[in-house]
GROMACS .gro file of N, CA and C in nm:
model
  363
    1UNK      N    1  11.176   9.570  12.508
    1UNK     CA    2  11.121   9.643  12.393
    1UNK      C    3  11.076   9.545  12.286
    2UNK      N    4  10.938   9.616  12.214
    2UNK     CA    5  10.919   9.507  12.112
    2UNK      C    6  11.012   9.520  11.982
    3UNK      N    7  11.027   9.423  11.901
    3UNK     CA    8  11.127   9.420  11.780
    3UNK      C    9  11.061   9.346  11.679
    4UNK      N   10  11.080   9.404  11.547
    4UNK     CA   11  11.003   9.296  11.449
    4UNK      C   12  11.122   9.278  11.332
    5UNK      N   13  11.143   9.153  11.290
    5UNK     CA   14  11.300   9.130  11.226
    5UNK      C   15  11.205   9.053  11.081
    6UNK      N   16  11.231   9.108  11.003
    6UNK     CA   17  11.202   9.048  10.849
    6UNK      C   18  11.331   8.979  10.819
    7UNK      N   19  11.254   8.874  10.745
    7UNK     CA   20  11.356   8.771  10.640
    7UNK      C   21  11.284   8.689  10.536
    8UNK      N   22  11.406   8.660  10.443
    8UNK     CA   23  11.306   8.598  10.299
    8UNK      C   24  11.361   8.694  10.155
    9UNK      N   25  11.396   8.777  10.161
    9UNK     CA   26  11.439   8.907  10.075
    9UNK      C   27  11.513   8.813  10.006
   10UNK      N   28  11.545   8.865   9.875
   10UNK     CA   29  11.635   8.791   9.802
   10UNK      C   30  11.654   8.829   9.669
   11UNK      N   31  11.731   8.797   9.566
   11UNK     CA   32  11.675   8.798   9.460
   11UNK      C   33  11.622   8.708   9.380
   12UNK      N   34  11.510   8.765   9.285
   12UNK     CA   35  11.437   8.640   9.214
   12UNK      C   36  11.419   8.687   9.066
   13UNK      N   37  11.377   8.622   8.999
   13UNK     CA   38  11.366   8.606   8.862
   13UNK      C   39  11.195   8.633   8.836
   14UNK      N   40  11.169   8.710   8.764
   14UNK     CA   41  11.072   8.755   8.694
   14UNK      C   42  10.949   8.671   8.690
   15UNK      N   43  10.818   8.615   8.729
   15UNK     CA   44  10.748   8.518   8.751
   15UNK      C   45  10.718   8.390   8.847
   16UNK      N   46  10.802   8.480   8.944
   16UNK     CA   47  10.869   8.375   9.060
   16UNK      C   48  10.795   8.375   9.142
   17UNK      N   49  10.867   8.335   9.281
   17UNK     CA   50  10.809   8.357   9.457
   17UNK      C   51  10.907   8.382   9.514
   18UNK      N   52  10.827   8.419   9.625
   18UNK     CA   53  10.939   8.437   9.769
   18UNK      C   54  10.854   8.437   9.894
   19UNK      N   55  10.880   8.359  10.019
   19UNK     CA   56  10.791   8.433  10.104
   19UNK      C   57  10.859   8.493  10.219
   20UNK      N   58  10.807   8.597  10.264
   20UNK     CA   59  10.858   8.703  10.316
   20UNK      C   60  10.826   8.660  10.515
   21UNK      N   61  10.892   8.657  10.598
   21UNK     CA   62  10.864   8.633  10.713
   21UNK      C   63  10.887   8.791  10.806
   22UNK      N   64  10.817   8.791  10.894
   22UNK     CA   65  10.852   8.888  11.015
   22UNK      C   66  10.780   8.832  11.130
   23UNK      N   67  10.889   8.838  11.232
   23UNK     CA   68  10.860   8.756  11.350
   23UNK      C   69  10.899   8.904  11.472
   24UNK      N   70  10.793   8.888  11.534
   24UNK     CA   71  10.802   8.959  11.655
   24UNK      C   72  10.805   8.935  11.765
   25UNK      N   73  10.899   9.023  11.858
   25UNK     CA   74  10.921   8.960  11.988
   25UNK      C   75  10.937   9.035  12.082
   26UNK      N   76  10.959   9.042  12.226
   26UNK     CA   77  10.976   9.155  12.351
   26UNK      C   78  10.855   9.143  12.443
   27UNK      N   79  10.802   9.280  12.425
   27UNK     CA   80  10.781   9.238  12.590
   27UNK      C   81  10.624   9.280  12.515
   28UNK      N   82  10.571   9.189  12.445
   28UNK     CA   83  10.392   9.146  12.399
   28UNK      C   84  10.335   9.120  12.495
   29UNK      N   85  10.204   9.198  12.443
   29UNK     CA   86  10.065   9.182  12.547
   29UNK      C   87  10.013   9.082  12.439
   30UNK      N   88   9.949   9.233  12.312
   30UNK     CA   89   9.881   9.130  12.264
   30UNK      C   90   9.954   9.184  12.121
   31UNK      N   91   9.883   9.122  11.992
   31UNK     CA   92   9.932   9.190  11.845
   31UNK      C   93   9.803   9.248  11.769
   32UNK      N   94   9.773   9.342  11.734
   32UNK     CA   95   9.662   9.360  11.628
   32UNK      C   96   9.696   9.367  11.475
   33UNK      N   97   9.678   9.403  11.446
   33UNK     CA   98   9.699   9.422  11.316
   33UNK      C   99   9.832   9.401  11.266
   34UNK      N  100   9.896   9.326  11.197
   34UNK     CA  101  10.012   9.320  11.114
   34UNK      C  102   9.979   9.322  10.976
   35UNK      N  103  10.145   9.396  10.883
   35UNK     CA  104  10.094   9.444  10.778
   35UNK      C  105  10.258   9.406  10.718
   36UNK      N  106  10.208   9.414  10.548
   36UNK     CA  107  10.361   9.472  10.480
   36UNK      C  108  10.349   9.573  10.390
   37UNK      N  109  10.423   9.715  10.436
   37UNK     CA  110  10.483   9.783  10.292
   37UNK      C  111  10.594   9.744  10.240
   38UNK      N  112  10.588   9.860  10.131
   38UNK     CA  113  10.692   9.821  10.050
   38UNK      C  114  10.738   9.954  10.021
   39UNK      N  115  10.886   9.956  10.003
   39UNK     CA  116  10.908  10.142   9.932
   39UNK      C  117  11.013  10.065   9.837
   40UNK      N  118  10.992  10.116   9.662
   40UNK     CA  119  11.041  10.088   9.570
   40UNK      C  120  11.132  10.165   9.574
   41UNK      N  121  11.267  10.176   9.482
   41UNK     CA  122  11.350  10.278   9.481
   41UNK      C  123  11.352  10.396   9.427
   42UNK      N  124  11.370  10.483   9.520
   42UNK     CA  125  11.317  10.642   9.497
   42UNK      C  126  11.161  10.705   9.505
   43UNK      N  127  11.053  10.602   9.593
   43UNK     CA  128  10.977  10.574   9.568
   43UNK      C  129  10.903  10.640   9.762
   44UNK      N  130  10.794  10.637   9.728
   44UNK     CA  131  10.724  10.649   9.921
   44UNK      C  132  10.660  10.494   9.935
   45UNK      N  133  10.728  10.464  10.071
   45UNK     CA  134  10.634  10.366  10.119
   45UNK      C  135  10.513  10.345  10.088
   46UNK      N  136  10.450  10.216  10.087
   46UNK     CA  137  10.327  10.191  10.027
   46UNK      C  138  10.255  10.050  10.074
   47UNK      N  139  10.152  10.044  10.090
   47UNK     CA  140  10.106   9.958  10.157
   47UNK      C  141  10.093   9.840  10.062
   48UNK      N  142  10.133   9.749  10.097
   48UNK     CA  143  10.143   9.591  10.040
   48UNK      C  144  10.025   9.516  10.063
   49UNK      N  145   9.985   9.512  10.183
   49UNK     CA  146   9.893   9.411  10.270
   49UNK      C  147   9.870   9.410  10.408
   50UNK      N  148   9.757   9.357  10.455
   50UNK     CA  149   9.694   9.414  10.613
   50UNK      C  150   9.666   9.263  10.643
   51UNK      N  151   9.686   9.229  10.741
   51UNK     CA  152   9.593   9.119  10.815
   51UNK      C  153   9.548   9.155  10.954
   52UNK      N  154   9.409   9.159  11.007
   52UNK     CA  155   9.389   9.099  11.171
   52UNK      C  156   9.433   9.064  11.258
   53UNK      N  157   9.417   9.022  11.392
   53UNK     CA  158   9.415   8.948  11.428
   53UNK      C  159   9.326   8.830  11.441
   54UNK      N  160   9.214   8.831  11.380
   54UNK     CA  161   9.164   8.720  11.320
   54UNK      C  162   9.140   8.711  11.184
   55UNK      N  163   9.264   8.745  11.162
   55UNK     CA  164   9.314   8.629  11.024
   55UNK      C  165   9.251   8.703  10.859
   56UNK      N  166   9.223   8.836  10.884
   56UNK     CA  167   9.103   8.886  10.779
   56UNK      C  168   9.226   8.995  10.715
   57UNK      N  169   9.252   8.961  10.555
   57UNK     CA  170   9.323   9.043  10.484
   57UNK      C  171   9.248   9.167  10.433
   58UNK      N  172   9.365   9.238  10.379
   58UNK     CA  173   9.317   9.269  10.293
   58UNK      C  174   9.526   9.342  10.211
   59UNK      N  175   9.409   9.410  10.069
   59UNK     CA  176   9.541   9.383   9.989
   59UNK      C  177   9.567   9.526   9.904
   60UNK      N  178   9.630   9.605   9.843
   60UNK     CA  179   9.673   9.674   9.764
   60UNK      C  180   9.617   9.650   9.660
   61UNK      N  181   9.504   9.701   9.527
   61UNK     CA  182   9.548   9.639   9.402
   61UNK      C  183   9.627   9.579   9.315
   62UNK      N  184   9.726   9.605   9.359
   62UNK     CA  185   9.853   9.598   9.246
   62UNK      C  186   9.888   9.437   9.277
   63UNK      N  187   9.854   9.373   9.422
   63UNK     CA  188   9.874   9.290   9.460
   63UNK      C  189   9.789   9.217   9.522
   64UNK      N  190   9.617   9.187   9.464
   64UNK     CA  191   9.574   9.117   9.458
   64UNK      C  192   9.596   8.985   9.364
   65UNK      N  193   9.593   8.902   9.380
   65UNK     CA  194   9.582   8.762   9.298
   65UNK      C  195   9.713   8.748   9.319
   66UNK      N  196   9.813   8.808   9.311
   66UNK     CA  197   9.922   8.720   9.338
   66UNK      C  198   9.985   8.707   9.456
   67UNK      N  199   9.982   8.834   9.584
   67UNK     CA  200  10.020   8.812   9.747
   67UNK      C  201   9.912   8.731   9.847
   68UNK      N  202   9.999   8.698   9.908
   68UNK     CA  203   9.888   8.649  10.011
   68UNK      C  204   9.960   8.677  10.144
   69UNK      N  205   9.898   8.733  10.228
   69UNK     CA  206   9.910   8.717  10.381
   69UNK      C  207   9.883   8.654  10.433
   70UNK      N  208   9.963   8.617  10.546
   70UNK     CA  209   9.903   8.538  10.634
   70UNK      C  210   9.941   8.569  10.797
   71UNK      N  211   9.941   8.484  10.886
   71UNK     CA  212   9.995   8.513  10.998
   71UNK      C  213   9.978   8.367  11.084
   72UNK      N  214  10.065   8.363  11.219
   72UNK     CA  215  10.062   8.259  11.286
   72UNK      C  216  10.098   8.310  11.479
   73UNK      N  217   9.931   8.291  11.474
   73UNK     CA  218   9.950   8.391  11.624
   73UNK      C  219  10.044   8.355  11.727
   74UNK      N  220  10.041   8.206  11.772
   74UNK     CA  221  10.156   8.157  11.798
   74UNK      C  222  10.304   8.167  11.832
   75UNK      N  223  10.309   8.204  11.670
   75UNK     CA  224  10.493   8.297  11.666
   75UNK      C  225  10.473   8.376  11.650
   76UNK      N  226  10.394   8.473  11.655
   76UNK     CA  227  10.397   8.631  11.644
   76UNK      C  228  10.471   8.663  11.499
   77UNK      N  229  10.432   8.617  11.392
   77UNK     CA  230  10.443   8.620  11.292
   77UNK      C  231  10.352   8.626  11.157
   78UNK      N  232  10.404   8.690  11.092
   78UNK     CA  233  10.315   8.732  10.985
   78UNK      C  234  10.402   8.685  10.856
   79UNK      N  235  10.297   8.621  10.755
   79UNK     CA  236  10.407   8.585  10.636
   79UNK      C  237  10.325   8.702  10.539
   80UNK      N  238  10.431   8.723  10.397
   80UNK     CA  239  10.395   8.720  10.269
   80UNK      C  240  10.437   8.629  10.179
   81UNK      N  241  10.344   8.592  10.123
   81UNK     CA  242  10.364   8.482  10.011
   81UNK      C  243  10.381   8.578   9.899
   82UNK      N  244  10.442   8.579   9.813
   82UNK     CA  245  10.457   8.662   9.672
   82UNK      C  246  10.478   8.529   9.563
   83UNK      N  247  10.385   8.556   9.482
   83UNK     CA  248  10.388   8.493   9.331
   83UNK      C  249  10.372   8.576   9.232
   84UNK      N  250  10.424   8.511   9.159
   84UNK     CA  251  10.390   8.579   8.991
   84UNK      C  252  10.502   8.736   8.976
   85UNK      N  253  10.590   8.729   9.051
   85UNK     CA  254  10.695   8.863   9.100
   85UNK      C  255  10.722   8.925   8.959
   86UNK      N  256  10.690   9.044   8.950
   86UNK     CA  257  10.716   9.172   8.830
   86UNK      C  258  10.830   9.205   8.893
   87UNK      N  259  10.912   9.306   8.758
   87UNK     CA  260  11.019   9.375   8.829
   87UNK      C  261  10.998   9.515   8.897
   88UNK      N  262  10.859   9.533   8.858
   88UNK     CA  263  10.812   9.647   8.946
   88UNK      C  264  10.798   9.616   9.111
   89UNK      N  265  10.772   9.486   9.153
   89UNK     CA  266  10.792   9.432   9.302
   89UNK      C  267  10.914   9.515   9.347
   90UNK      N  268  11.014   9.513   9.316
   90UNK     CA  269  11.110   9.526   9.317
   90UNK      C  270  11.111   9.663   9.441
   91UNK      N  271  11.199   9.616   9.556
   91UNK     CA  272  11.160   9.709   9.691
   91UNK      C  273  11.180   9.667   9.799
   92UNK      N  274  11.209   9.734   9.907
   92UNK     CA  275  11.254   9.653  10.032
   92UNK      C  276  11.099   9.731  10.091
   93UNK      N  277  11.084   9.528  10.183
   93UNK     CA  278  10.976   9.541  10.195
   93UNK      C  279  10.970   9.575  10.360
   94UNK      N  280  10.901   9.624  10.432
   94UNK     CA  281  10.906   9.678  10.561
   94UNK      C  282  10.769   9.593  10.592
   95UNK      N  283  10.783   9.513  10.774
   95UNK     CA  284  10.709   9.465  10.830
   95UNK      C  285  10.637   9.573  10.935
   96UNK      N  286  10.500   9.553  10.950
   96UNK     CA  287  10.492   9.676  11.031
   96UNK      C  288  10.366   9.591  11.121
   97UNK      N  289  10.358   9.622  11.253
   97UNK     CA  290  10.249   9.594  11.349
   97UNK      C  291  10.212   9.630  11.455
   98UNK      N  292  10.053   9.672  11.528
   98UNK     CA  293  10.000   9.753  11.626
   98UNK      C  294  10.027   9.640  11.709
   99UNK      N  295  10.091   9.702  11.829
   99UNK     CA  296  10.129   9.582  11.922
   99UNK      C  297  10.101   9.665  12.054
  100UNK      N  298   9.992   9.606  12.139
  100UNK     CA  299  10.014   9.657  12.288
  100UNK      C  300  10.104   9.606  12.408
  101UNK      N  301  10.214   9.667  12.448
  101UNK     CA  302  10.303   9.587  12.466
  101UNK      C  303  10.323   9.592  12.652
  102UNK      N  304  10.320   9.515  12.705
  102UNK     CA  305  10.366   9.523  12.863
  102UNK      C  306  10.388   9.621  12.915
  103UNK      N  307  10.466   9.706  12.879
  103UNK     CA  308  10.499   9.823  12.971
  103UNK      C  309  10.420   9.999  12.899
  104UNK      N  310  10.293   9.938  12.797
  104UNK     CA  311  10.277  10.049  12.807
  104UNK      C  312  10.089  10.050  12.814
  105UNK      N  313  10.023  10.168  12.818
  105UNK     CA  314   9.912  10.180  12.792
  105UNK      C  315   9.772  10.178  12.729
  106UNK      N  316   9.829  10.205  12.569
  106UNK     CA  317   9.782  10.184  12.475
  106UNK      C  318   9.911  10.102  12.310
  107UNK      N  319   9.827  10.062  12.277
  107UNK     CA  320   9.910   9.988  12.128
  107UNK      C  321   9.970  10.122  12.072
  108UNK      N  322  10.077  10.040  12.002
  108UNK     CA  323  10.164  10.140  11.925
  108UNK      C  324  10.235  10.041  11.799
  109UNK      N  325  10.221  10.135  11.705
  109UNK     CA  326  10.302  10.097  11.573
  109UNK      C  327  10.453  10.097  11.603
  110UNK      N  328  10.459   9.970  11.538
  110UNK     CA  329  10.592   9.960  11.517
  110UNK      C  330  10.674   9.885  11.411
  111UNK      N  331  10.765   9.874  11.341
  111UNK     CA  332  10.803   9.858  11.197
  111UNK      C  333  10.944   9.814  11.259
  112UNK      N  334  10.957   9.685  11.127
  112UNK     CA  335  11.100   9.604  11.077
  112UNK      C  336  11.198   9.716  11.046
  113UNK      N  337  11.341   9.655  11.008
  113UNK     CA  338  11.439   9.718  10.929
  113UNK      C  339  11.392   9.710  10.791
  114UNK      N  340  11.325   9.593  10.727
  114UNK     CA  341  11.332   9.611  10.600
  114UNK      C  342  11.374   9.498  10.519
  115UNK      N  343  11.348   9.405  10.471
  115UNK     CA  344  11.394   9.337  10.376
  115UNK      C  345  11.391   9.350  10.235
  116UNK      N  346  11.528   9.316  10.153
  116UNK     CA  347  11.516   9.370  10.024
  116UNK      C  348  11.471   9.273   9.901
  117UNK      N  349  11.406   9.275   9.866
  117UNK     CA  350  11.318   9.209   9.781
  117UNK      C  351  11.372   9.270   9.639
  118UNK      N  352  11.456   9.191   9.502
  118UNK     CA  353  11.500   9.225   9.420
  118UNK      C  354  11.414   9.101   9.270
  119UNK      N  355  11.335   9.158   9.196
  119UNK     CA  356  11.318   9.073   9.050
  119UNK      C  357  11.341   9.151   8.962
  120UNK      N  358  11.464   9.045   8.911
  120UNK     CA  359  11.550   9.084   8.798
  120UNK      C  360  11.516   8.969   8.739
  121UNK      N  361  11.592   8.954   8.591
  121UNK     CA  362  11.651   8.827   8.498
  121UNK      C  363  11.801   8.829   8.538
   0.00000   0.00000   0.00000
């Protein structure tokens, strides 16, 4: 089965960084699209950021100029870079990616546990 495990969560201080990893693994064909939401507390999931598989973002308003995506086809991994962190960031962030996987037909979504992403002072 495929699995996607986030790490990087933490807490940070108000104007900061963090970068966010999710690495995927099992039984891959190929990966399309990887992404990050985010669900704030008490809040609905929400889309953070999109990347390709060739390498083409895109971003949320709220989080232009300061996120960046990326990915590394390689490790079946997708980063977020976060700068400039508000305490509105504040949210566990969920890895999510269309993966066609060995034992099945067509691609299917599939999503992290979640990493918790905290900016405080």
């Amino acid at each position: 089965q495929v699995q996607l495990v986030e790490s990087g969560g933490g807490l940070v201080q108000p104007g900061g960084s963090l970068r966010l990893s999710c690495a995927a693994s099992g039984t891959i064909f190929s990966i399309y699209t990887m992404g990050w939401y985010r669900a704030a507390p008490g809040k609905q999931r929400e889309l953070v950021a999109a990347i390709t598989s060739g390498g083409n973002p895109n971003y949320a308003d709220s989080m232009k100029g300061r996120f960046t995506i990326s990915r590394d086809n390689t490790k079946n991994t997708v980063y977020l870079q976060m700068n400039s962190l508000k305490p509105e960031d504040t949210a566990v962030y969920y890895c999510n990616a269309n993966i066609m996987s060995l034992i099945s037909t067509f691609p299917m979504d599939y999503w992290g546990k979640g990493t918790l992403v905290t900016v405080s002072s």
